[in-house]
Coordinates of C-alpha atoms and ligand atoms in Angstrom, one line a residue:
M1 CA 9.4 -15.3 -18.1
P2 CA 9.0 -17.3 -21.3
E3 CA 5.3 -18.1 -21.3
T4 CA 3.6 -20.1 -23.9
V5 CA 0.7 -21.8 -22.3
R6 CA -1.8 -19.3 -20.9
L7 CA -2.8 -19.4 -17.3
N8 CA -6.3 -20.8 -17.9
E9 CA -5.0 -23.5 -20.3
L10 CA -2.6 -25.0 -17.7
P11 CA -3.4 -28.4 -16.4
E12 CA -2.9 -27.0 -12.9
W13 CA -5.7 -24.5 -13.5
A14 CA -8.0 -27.3 -14.6
A15 CA -7.1 -29.3 -11.6
L16 CA -8.0 -26.3 -9.4
A17 CA -11.3 -25.9 -11.2
K18 CA -12.2 -29.6 -10.7
H19 CA -11.2 -29.3 -7.0
R20 CA -13.3 -26.2 -6.6
A21 CA -16.3 -28.1 -8.0
E22 CA -15.7 -30.9 -5.6
L23 CA -15.4 -28.6 -2.7
G24 CA -18.8 -27.1 -3.6
G25 CA -20.4 -25.3 -0.6
T26 CA -18.2 -27.0 2.0
H27 CA -18.5 -24.9 5.2
L28 CA -15.6 -23.7 7.4
R29 CA -17.6 -25.4 10.2
E30 CA -17.1 -28.7 8.4
L31 CA -13.5 -28.0 7.6
F32 CA -12.6 -27.3 11.3
G33 CA -14.8 -30.2 12.4
A34 CA -12.9 -32.6 10.2
D35 CA -9.5 -31.5 11.3
P36 CA -8.9 -30.4 14.9
G37 CA -5.3 -29.5 14.2
R38 CA -6.3 -27.0 11.5
A39 CA -6.2 -24.0 13.7
S40 CA -2.5 -24.5 14.6
Q41 CA -1.5 -26.0 11.3
L42 CA -2.7 -23.3 8.9
T43 CA -0.5 -20.6 10.4
V44 CA 2.8 -19.2 9.5
R45 CA 5.4 -17.0 11.2
V46 CA 7.6 -14.5 9.6
G47 CA 9.7 -12.4 11.7
D48 CA 7.4 -10.8 14.3
L49 CA 4.3 -11.5 12.3
Y50 CA 2.0 -14.4 13.0
L51 CA -0.5 -15.2 10.3
D52 CA -3.5 -17.5 10.8
Y53 CA -5.0 -18.6 7.5
S54 CA -7.1 -21.4 8.9
K55 CA -10.3 -19.5 8.3
H56 CA -9.9 -19.9 4.6
L57 CA -11.9 -22.1 2.3
V58 CA -9.0 -24.4 1.6
T59 CA -7.9 -27.9 2.4
G60 CA -4.5 -29.3 2.2
E61 CA -5.2 -30.4 -1.3
T62 CA -6.2 -26.8 -2.3
L63 CA -3.0 -25.5 -1.0
A64 CA -1.0 -28.1 -2.8
L65 CA -2.8 -27.4 -6.0
L66 CA -2.2 -23.7 -5.6
R67 CA 1.4 -24.2 -5.1
D68 CA 1.5 -26.4 -8.2
L69 CA 0.0 -23.5 -10.1
A70 CA 2.7 -21.2 -8.7
A71 CA 5.4 -23.6 -9.8
A72 CA 3.9 -23.9 -13.3
R73 CA 3.8 -20.1 -13.6
G74 CA 7.4 -19.8 -12.6
V75 CA 6.7 -17.5 -9.7
A76 CA 9.9 -18.4 -7.8
E77 CA 12.0 -17.8 -11.0
L78 CA 10.4 -14.4 -11.6
R79 CA 11.0 -13.5 -7.9
D80 CA 14.7 -14.5 -8.2
A81 CA 15.0 -12.5 -11.4
M82 CA 13.5 -9.5 -9.5
F83 CA 16.0 -9.8 -6.6
R84 CA 18.9 -10.2 -9.2
G85 CA 18.0 -6.8 -10.7
E86 CA 16.8 -8.2 -14.0
K87 CA 14.4 -5.9 -16.1
I88 CA 11.2 -7.7 -15.2
N89 CA 9.2 -4.4 -15.7
V90 CA 8.9 -5.4 -19.4
T91 CA 6.8 -2.5 -20.7
E92 CA 9.3 0.1 -19.2
R93 CA 12.3 -2.1 -19.6
R94 CA 13.3 -1.5 -16.0
A95 CA 14.7 -3.5 -13.1
V96 CA 12.4 -3.7 -10.0
L97 CA 14.7 -3.4 -7.1
H98 CA 12.8 -1.9 -4.1
T99 CA 14.4 -4.8 -2.2
A100 CA 17.8 -3.1 -2.8
L101 CA 16.6 -0.1 -0.8
R102 CA 16.7 -2.1 2.5
A103 CA 19.6 -4.3 1.7
P104 CA 22.4 -4.2 4.2
R105 CA 25.5 -2.1 3.5
D106 CA 27.6 -5.0 2.4
A107 CA 25.2 -6.6 0.0
V108 CA 25.9 -6.6 -3.7
I109 CA 23.0 -6.1 -6.1
E110 CA 23.8 -5.2 -9.7
V111 CA 21.8 -3.3 -12.2
D112 CA 23.5 -3.2 -15.7
G113 CA 26.7 -4.5 -14.1
E114 CA 26.9 -1.8 -11.3
N115 CA 26.4 -2.6 -7.6
V116 CA 23.6 -0.2 -6.5
V117 CA 23.9 -0.8 -2.8
P118 CA 26.7 1.8 -2.1
A119 CA 24.6 4.5 -3.8
V120 CA 21.5 3.4 -1.7
H121 CA 23.5 3.8 1.5
A122 CA 25.2 7.0 0.4
V123 CA 21.7 8.6 0.0
L124 CA 20.5 7.1 3.3
D125 CA 23.6 8.6 5.0
K126 CA 22.8 12.0 3.4
M127 CA 19.2 11.7 4.5
A128 CA 20.3 10.9 8.1
Q129 CA 22.6 13.9 8.2
F130 CA 19.8 16.1 7.1
A131 CA 17.1 14.6 9.3
N132 CA 19.3 14.9 12.3
S133 CA 20.1 18.6 11.5
V134 CA 16.3 19.4 11.3
R135 CA 15.6 17.4 14.5
T136 CA 18.3 19.1 16.5
G137 CA 17.6 22.6 15.1
A138 CA 21.0 22.8 13.5
W139 CA 19.2 23.4 10.2
T140 CA 17.4 26.7 10.4
G141 CA 15.2 28.6 8.0
A142 CA 16.4 31.7 6.1
T143 CA 15.8 34.0 9.1
G144 CA 17.7 31.7 11.5
K145 CA 14.6 30.3 13.2
R146 CA 14.5 26.6 13.7
I147 CA 12.1 24.4 11.7
R148 CA 8.8 23.6 13.5
T149 CA 6.7 22.1 10.6
V150 CA 7.7 19.9 7.8
V151 CA 5.3 19.8 4.8
N152 CA 5.6 16.9 2.3
I153 CA 4.2 17.8 -1.1
G154 CA 3.8 14.8 -3.3
I155 CA 1.0 12.5 -4.6
G156 CA 0.5 8.7 -5.1
G157 CA 3.5 6.8 -4.0
S158 CA 5.2 10.1 -3.1
D159 CA 2.5 10.9 -0.5
L160 CA 0.7 7.7 0.5
G161 CA 3.8 5.9 1.9
P162 CA 5.3 8.6 4.0
A163 CA 1.8 9.8 5.1
M164 CA 0.8 6.2 6.1
A165 CA 4.0 5.4 7.9
Y166 CA 4.0 8.8 9.7
E167 CA 0.6 8.0 11.1
A168 CA 1.6 4.4 11.9
L169 CA 4.6 5.4 13.8
R170 CA 3.3 8.6 15.5
P171 CA 4.4 7.3 18.9
Y172 CA 8.0 7.2 17.7
T173 CA 8.0 10.7 16.2
A174 CA 9.6 13.9 17.5
R175 CA 6.5 15.4 18.9
A176 CA 8.0 18.9 19.0
L177 CA 7.9 18.8 15.2
D178 CA 4.6 19.0 13.2
F179 CA 4.3 17.1 9.9
R180 CA 1.7 17.7 7.2
F181 CA 1.1 16.0 3.8
V182 CA -0.2 17.9 0.9
S183 CA -1.2 15.9 -2.3
N184 CA -4.4 17.1 -3.9
V185 CA -4.3 19.8 -6.6
D186 CA -7.4 21.2 -4.8
G187 CA -6.0 24.4 -3.5
A188 CA -7.8 23.7 -0.2
D189 CA -5.3 21.0 0.6
L190 CA -2.3 23.3 0.6
H191 CA -4.4 26.1 2.2
E192 CA -5.4 24.0 5.2
A193 CA -1.9 22.7 5.6
V194 CA -0.2 26.1 5.7
R195 CA -2.8 28.6 6.9
D196 CA -1.7 28.6 10.5
L197 CA 2.1 28.3 9.8
D198 CA 5.0 30.7 10.1
Q199 CA 6.9 30.7 6.8
A200 CA 10.2 31.2 8.7
E201 CA 9.6 27.9 10.6
T202 CA 8.4 25.8 7.7
L203 CA 10.3 23.3 5.6
F204 CA 8.8 21.9 2.3
I205 CA 9.8 18.5 1.1
V206 CA 8.8 18.3 -2.5
A207 CA 8.6 14.5 -3.3
S208 CA 8.2 13.4 -6.9
K209 CA 10.0 10.6 -8.7
T210 CA 9.6 12.3 -12.1
F211 CA 9.3 15.9 -10.8
T212 CA 6.8 16.5 -13.6
T213 CA 3.6 15.4 -11.8
I214 CA 1.2 18.4 -12.4
E215 CA -0.4 18.2 -8.9
T216 CA 3.0 18.3 -7.1
I217 CA 4.6 20.9 -9.3
T218 CA 1.5 23.1 -9.0
N219 CA 1.4 22.8 -5.2
A220 CA 5.1 23.2 -4.9
T221 CA 5.0 26.4 -7.0
S222 CA 2.2 27.8 -4.9
A223 CA 4.0 26.9 -1.7
R224 CA 7.1 28.6 -3.0
T225 CA 5.1 31.8 -3.6
W226 CA 3.5 31.5 -0.1
L227 CA 7.0 31.2 1.4
V228 CA 8.7 33.9 -0.5
D229 CA 5.8 36.4 0.0
G230 CA 5.8 35.6 3.7
L231 CA 9.5 36.3 3.9
G232 CA 9.4 39.7 2.2
G233 CA 10.0 38.6 -1.3
D234 CA 13.4 37.0 -0.5
E235 CA 13.9 34.3 -3.3
S236 CA 17.1 33.2 -1.8
A237 CA 15.1 31.8 1.2
V238 CA 14.0 28.9 -1.0
A239 CA 17.3 27.2 -0.5
K240 CA 16.7 26.9 3.3
H241 CA 13.0 25.9 3.1
F242 CA 12.8 23.6 0.1
V243 CA 14.4 20.2 -0.5
A244 CA 13.5 17.7 -3.3
L245 CA 13.3 14.0 -3.4
S246 CA 13.5 12.8 -7.0
T247 CA 15.1 10.8 -9.8
N248 CA 15.2 13.8 -12.0
A249 CA 18.0 16.3 -11.2
K250 CA 17.3 18.4 -14.2
E251 CA 13.7 19.1 -13.4
V252 CA 14.5 19.8 -9.8
A253 CA 17.1 22.4 -10.9
D254 CA 14.7 23.9 -13.4
F255 CA 12.1 24.3 -10.6
G256 CA 14.6 26.3 -8.6
I257 CA 15.8 23.8 -6.0
D258 CA 19.6 23.5 -5.6
T259 CA 20.5 19.9 -6.4
Q260 CA 22.6 20.0 -3.2
N261 CA 19.3 19.9 -1.5
M262 CA 18.1 16.9 -3.5
F263 CA 17.9 13.4 -2.3
E264 CA 18.2 11.0 -5.1
F265 CA 16.6 7.6 -6.1
W266 CA 16.5 5.6 -9.2
D267 CA 14.2 4.5 -12.0
W268 CA 14.3 0.9 -10.7
V269 CA 12.2 2.1 -7.7
G270 CA 8.5 2.2 -8.5
G271 CA 6.5 5.1 -7.0
R272 CA 4.3 2.8 -5.0
Y273 CA 7.4 0.9 -3.8
S274 CA 9.3 4.0 -2.8
Y275 CA 8.7 5.2 0.7
D276 CA 11.7 3.2 1.9
S277 CA 13.8 5.3 -0.5
A278 CA 14.6 9.1 -0.3
I279 CA 10.7 9.5 -0.6
G280 CA 10.7 8.6 3.1
L281 CA 12.7 11.7 4.1
S282 CA 9.8 13.3 6.0
L283 CA 9.3 10.0 7.9
M284 CA 13.0 9.9 8.7
V285 CA 12.9 13.4 10.0
A286 CA 9.9 12.4 12.1
I287 CA 11.2 9.2 13.6
G288 CA 15.0 9.7 13.3
P289 CA 17.5 7.7 11.2
D290 CA 17.8 4.8 13.7
R291 CA 14.1 4.0 13.8
F292 CA 14.1 4.4 10.0
R293 CA 16.9 1.7 9.8
E294 CA 14.8 -0.5 12.0
M295 CA 12.0 -0.2 9.6
L296 CA 14.2 -1.0 6.6
D297 CA 15.6 -4.0 8.5
G298 CA 11.9 -5.2 8.9
F299 CA 11.4 -4.9 5.2
H300 CA 14.6 -6.8 4.6
L301 CA 13.7 -9.6 7.0
V302 CA 10.5 -10.3 4.9
D303 CA 12.5 -10.0 1.6
E304 CA 14.8 -12.7 2.9
H305 CA 11.8 -14.8 4.0
F306 CA 10.1 -14.4 0.6
R307 CA 13.3 -15.3 -1.2
N308 CA 14.2 -18.3 0.9
A309 CA 11.2 -19.9 2.7
P310 CA 9.7 -22.9 1.0
P311 CA 6.4 -22.3 -0.7
E312 CA 4.3 -24.0 1.9
A313 CA 5.7 -21.7 4.6
N314 CA 6.2 -18.6 2.5
A315 CA 3.7 -16.0 3.8
P316 CA 3.6 -13.7 0.8
M317 CA 3.2 -16.8 -1.4
L318 CA 0.4 -18.1 0.6
L319 CA -1.4 -14.8 0.8
G320 CA -1.0 -14.3 -3.0
L321 CA -2.3 -17.7 -3.8
L322 CA -5.3 -17.4 -1.6
G323 CA -6.3 -14.2 -3.5
V324 CA -5.9 -16.0 -6.7
W325 CA -8.1 -18.8 -5.5
Y326 CA -11.0 -16.5 -4.6
G327 CA -10.7 -14.4 -7.7
A328 CA -10.7 -17.3 -10.1
F329 CA -12.9 -19.8 -8.5
F330 CA -15.3 -17.9 -6.2
D331 CA -15.7 -14.8 -8.5
S332 CA -14.5 -12.7 -5.6
Q333 CA -14.1 -9.0 -6.7
S334 CA -12.8 -7.3 -3.7
H335 CA -10.5 -7.7 -0.7
A336 CA -11.0 -5.9 2.6
V337 CA -8.0 -4.9 4.8
L338 CA -9.2 -4.1 8.3
P339 CA -6.5 -3.0 10.8
Y340 CA -7.5 -3.0 14.4
S341 CA -5.2 -0.1 15.1
H342 CA -6.0 3.6 14.9
Y343 CA -2.4 4.2 13.9
L344 CA -3.0 2.2 10.8
S345 CA -5.7 4.5 9.6
K346 CA -4.0 5.2 6.3
F347 CA -2.7 1.6 5.8
T348 CA -5.5 0.4 3.5
A349 CA -5.4 3.6 1.4
Y350 CA -1.7 2.9 1.0
L351 CA -2.4 -0.7 0.0
Q352 CA -5.0 0.5 -2.6
Q353 CA -2.2 2.1 -4.6
L354 CA 0.2 -0.7 -4.0
D355 CA -2.2 -3.4 -5.1
M356 CA -4.6 -1.7 -7.5
E357 CA -2.0 0.3 -9.5
S358 CA 0.2 -2.8 -9.7
N359 CA -2.4 -5.5 -10.6
G360 CA -5.4 -3.6 -12.0
K361 CA -4.6 -4.7 -15.5
Y362 CA -6.2 -6.7 -18.3
I363 CA -3.4 -7.0 -20.7
D364 CA -0.9 -9.8 -20.0
R365 CA 2.9 -9.6 -20.4
Q366 CA 2.5 -10.9 -23.9
G367 CA 0.2 -8.1 -24.9
E368 CA -2.9 -10.3 -24.9
P369 CA -6.2 -9.7 -22.9
V370 CA -6.4 -11.9 -19.9
R371 CA -9.2 -14.4 -19.5
W372 CA -9.2 -14.4 -15.8
Q373 CA -9.7 -12.1 -12.9
T374 CA -6.8 -9.9 -12.0
G375 CA -6.3 -7.5 -9.0
P376 CA -9.2 -7.1 -6.5
V377 CA -10.7 -3.8 -5.3
V378 CA -8.9 -3.3 -2.1
W379 CA -10.7 -1.3 0.6
G380 CA -11.2 -1.0 4.3
T381 CA -10.8 1.2 7.4
P382 CA -9.7 0.6 10.9
G383 CA -11.9 -1.5 13.2
T384 CA -13.9 -1.1 15.2
N385 CA -15.4 1.8 13.2
G386 CA -16.2 -0.3 10.1
Q387 CA -18.2 -2.6 12.2
H388 CA -20.8 0.1 12.7
A389 CA -20.8 1.0 9.0
Y390 CA -20.2 -1.6 6.4
Y391 CA -19.6 -4.9 8.2
Q392 CA -23.3 -5.7 7.7
L393 CA -22.6 -6.4 4.1
L394 CA -19.6 -8.6 5.0
H395 CA -21.8 -10.7 7.3
Q396 CA -25.1 -10.8 5.4
G397 CA -24.4 -9.3 2.0
T398 CA -24.4 -11.3 -1.3
K399 CA -20.7 -10.8 -2.1
M400 CA -17.7 -12.9 -1.3
I401 CA -15.1 -10.6 0.3
P402 CA -12.1 -12.1 1.8
A403 CA -10.7 -9.9 4.6
D404 CA -7.4 -9.4 6.4
L405 CA -7.7 -8.6 10.2
I406 CA -4.6 -7.0 11.5
G407 CA -4.0 -6.4 15.2
F408 CA -1.3 -6.1 17.9
A409 CA -0.9 -7.6 21.4
Q410 CA 0.3 -4.3 22.9
P411 CA -1.3 -1.0 23.0
V412 CA 1.2 1.7 22.3
A413 CA 3.5 2.4 25.2
E414 CA 2.6 6.0 25.7
L415 CA -1.1 5.5 26.3
P416 CA -2.1 6.3 29.8
P417 CA -3.3 3.2 31.8
R418 CA -7.0 3.9 31.4
L419 CA -6.7 4.1 27.6
A420 CA -4.3 1.2 27.4
A421 CA -7.0 -0.8 29.2
Q422 CA -9.3 -0.4 26.3
H423 CA -7.0 -2.5 24.2
D424 CA -8.5 -5.7 25.2
L425 CA -11.9 -4.6 24.0
L426 CA -10.4 -3.6 20.6
M427 CA -8.8 -6.9 20.2
A428 CA -11.8 -8.8 21.4
N429 CA -13.6 -7.3 18.5
L430 CA -11.0 -8.4 16.1
F431 CA -11.2 -12.0 17.2
A432 CA -15.0 -11.9 17.4
Q433 CA -15.3 -10.6 13.9
G434 CA -13.1 -13.4 12.5
Q435 CA -15.1 -15.9 14.4
A436 CA -18.5 -14.5 13.3
L437 CA -17.4 -14.2 9.7
A438 CA -16.2 -17.8 9.6
F439 CA -18.7 -19.6 11.6
G440 CA -21.8 -17.5 11.5
K441 CA -24.9 -18.5 13.5
T442 CA -27.2 -21.1 12.3
A443 CA -31.0 -20.9 12.2
D444 CA -31.2 -23.5 14.8
E445 CA -28.9 -21.5 17.1
V446 CA -31.1 -18.4 16.5
R447 CA -34.3 -20.4 17.3
A448 CA -32.8 -21.8 20.4
E449 CA -32.5 -18.2 21.7
G450 CA -36.3 -17.9 21.4
V451 CA -36.3 -15.6 18.4
P452 CA -39.7 -15.3 16.8
E453 CA -39.8 -17.6 13.6
E454 CA -40.4 -14.6 11.2
Q455 CA -37.1 -13.1 12.4
V456 CA -35.0 -16.2 12.2
P457 CA -33.8 -15.7 8.6
H458 CA -32.9 -12.1 9.3
R459 CA -30.9 -13.0 12.3
T460 CA -29.1 -16.0 10.9
F461 CA -25.5 -15.7 9.8
L462 CA -24.4 -18.0 7.1
G463 CA -20.7 -17.5 7.9
N464 CA -18.1 -19.1 5.6
H465 CA -16.5 -15.7 5.0
P466 CA -12.7 -16.2 4.7
T467 CA -10.3 -14.1 6.8
T468 CA -6.6 -14.0 7.4
T469 CA -5.6 -12.8 10.9
I470 CA -2.3 -11.1 11.1
L471 CA -0.9 -10.5 14.7
A472 CA 2.2 -8.9 16.0
N473 CA 3.3 -7.9 19.4
E474 CA 3.4 -4.2 18.7
L475 CA 3.4 -1.8 15.8
S476 CA 7.1 -0.9 15.8
P477 CA 9.1 0.5 12.9
S478 CA 10.3 -3.0 12.2
V479 CA 6.9 -4.5 12.2
L480 CA 5.6 -1.8 9.9
G481 CA 8.4 -2.7 7.4
Q482 CA 7.5 -6.3 7.7
L483 CA 3.9 -5.8 7.1
V484 CA 4.5 -3.6 4.0
A485 CA 7.0 -6.0 2.5
L486 CA 4.5 -8.8 3.1
Y487 CA 1.9 -7.0 1.0
E488 CA 4.5 -6.0 -1.6
H489 CA 5.4 -9.5 -2.2
K490 CA 1.9 -10.8 -2.1
V491 CA 1.1 -8.4 -4.9
F492 CA 4.2 -9.7 -6.7
V493 CA 3.0 -13.3 -6.5
Q494 CA -0.4 -12.5 -7.8
G495 CA 1.0 -10.5 -10.7
A496 CA 3.3 -13.3 -11.6
I497 CA 0.5 -15.8 -11.6
W498 CA -1.8 -13.6 -13.6
D499 CA 1.0 -12.9 -16.0
I500 CA 0.7 -9.1 -15.9
D501 CA 3.4 -6.5 -15.4
S502 CA 2.8 -5.4 -11.9
F503 CA 5.4 -2.5 -12.2
D504 CA 3.9 -0.2 -14.9
Q505 CA 0.9 2.0 -14.6
W506 CA -0.2 3.0 -18.1
G507 CA -3.8 3.1 -17.0
V508 CA -3.3 6.5 -15.3
E509 CA -2.0 8.3 -18.3
L510 CA -5.2 8.9 -20.3
G511 CA -6.9 10.9 -17.5
K512 CA -3.8 13.1 -17.2
V513 CA -3.7 13.9 -20.9
L514 CA -7.4 14.6 -21.1
A515 CA -7.3 16.9 -18.1
K516 CA -4.6 19.0 -19.9
R517 CA -6.9 19.2 -22.9
V518 CA -10.1 20.0 -20.8
E519 CA -8.5 22.7 -18.7
P520 CA -8.3 25.4 -21.4
A521 CA -11.9 24.7 -22.3
L522 CA -13.0 25.8 -18.8
T523 CA -12.1 29.4 -19.5
E524 CA -14.5 32.0 -21.0
G525 CA -15.1 31.7 -24.8
A526 CA -12.8 28.7 -25.2
D527 CA -13.5 26.3 -28.0
V528 CA -15.2 23.1 -26.7
S529 CA -15.8 21.5 -30.1
G530 CA -13.1 18.9 -29.5
L531 CA -14.9 17.5 -26.6
D532 CA -17.5 14.7 -26.7
P533 CA -21.1 16.0 -26.3
S534 CA -21.5 14.9 -22.7
T535 CA -18.2 16.5 -21.5
A536 CA -18.9 19.6 -23.6
N537 CA -22.3 19.9 -21.9
L538 CA -20.8 19.5 -18.5
V539 CA -18.1 22.1 -19.3
A540 CA -20.8 24.5 -20.5
S541 CA -22.7 24.1 -17.2
Y542 CA -19.5 24.6 -15.2
R543 CA -18.7 27.8 -17.1
E544 CA -22.3 29.1 -16.6
L545 CA -22.0 28.4 -12.9
R546 CA -18.6 30.2 -12.8
G547 CA -20.1 33.1 -14.7
R548 CA -17.8 32.6 -17.7
Ligands
F6P601 O1 0.1 8.8 -11.8 C1 0.5 7.8 -11.1 C2 1.8 7.9 -10.6 O2 2.8 7.9 -11.6 C3 2.2 7.0 -9.5 O3 2.6 5.7 -10.0 C4 3.1 7.7 -8.7 O4 3.3 7.2 -7.4 C5 2.5 9.1 -8.6 O5 2.0 9.3 -10.0 C6 3.4 10.3 -8.4 O6 4.5 10.3 -9.3 P1 5.8 11.1 -9.0 O7 6.4 10.6 -7.8 O8 6.6 11.1 -10.2 O9 5.3 12.6 -8.8

C-alpha cells in the first residue's frame, strides 16, 4: 500500500478527534434515548452470526467518519491484494493466503503465477484419508493395536488452534478416541499427557510450520524416546506412531519422520492462521473430514462476506473500526472476549495469539515508529466464571475495556434435559452483563432502593462500558469457522489502519536467542560473564538452589 501521509496526519483522523471531543461524556443511556431504532439498526448479520453493536459509544456520524478513515487508509485495497495472493507480508516478502485454505475446490488463487487451490485440496484429501483410517481403526500402531489416543505436539499456532477447536467442538468428536495437546517445554506437560498411556495405542502428531521450534522438537524427541523405550527399543515403530505437519520436509526427514507421513502446508500460511491447514489434522481426526469441511465452509462464508459486503454492513470492518476508535480516542488499552460457552474455554487464549502476535507492533510498514495505539491486550475467560472474579473491575474500575459477549441460543444437543435447562440461566447472565455494563445504575436508582447514603457511591454503576454481543443458534463446526474468520479479518482491518505488518512476528525472536545463550550458563561452572548483572545474579541463585 503506497502510503505517504501518516495515520495521525490524515484529515479523517482529525475529523474523528474533533468528533470525539464533541461527543464528550455522552452516555449510552442518552444515545438510546435519542434513537429508539438504535437497538435494531446497529446490528449486522453474517452467515449464522448476529452481531449487536448498539451498545457502543458511537453515533451514525462516528461510524461514517470511521469508514472514511478506512477508505483513506486503503483497507479495502489491501484486503483485495491479500485475497489475490499479493505479498502483503512485506517484512517476510510473503503472500498471506489463509483464505485459500478454505476456498472451494474449483477456486483459482495464484501465488507467483501458480494456482494453489489444487494443492490445498490434495492435502485435505490426504488428511481425510488418514483421519478416516485412524477413526475406523484401519491405521494401527506398530504392534497391530488400534490407536486410542492422539497427542498433538506443537506450540503457538501449531497448538492453540487445534486445541481450541477440539474443545469447542467436543460434542462432535469421536468420543472413543482421546486427544491431548502438549506445547510447553516444561517436561511436566508431556509427562502428564502420556503418563497413563500405552505406547502401542498412541499416535503423535508433531505440528510445526518450521519444524525447528525448540519446544516442539524437544518434546517430540522425548516423546519418541518414550515410545521406542515402551515398545522394546523398536525404532521402526516410529513410522506407525509419528506423523508431521509442516512446511519443511527436510527438517521432518532429519527428525526421522518419513515424509510419506507428512502433511504439507505453505509459507503463505501464518502460524496463527493455520489451524484450517494441515495443522488441523488432530481436529480432523477428532471430528471427521465432513465436519472439518463444514468448518472450512464457515470460514469461507465470512471470507466472502468480508470481501464483498459494503463497509457499513461488513462485520469484520465494523469490529475493527470500533477497536481503532477506542484505542485512539478513549485511550483504551485492552479488549475482553467473554464467551458464554464452556466449550469456548480456549477461544480467548487462541485470540490472544491471533490478535497480539499480529498487531502488537510499534513499527509501521514504512519502518517508522507509530504515533498511535496499536493492538490491545486481549484477555478473558468464559462467563459466568469471570463474573465472580474480575467483572468488578469491568463495572467499577477506572479503565475503559470494550468487551465481546459471545453466546448461543441452543445448549449442545447431547446435554441431558436437566443440564440443558441451565442454558437459560447462562444466557440470562450474558444479556444482563451487557445491560449492566452499558446502562449501569444511577445514584438516584440506588437511593430509591433505600440504600443508606454513605453506601450510595459504592453501589452506583456508571455504566457506559461498550460491548458487542455476538449470537448464533449453536456452536457448530460452521459457526466456529465463521467466528474465527470474523476475528481474523477484524485483526486485518486494524493492522491495515494502523499501517503495521500484521503477518510477521519479529518480536518473539529476541527471547528465543537469549534463551539459547542463557541455557549453557545454568550448568555448573559455566561462564556467566556475558550476562547482564541482574540475570547473572538470578542464574547464580538458580545454580545454588540446584546445587551446581
Ligand atoms: O515463536 C512464535 C511462533 O513462530 C508462532 O508464530 C508460531 O505459531 C509458533 O512460533 C510455532 O511455530 P512452528 O509452527 O514453526 O513450530
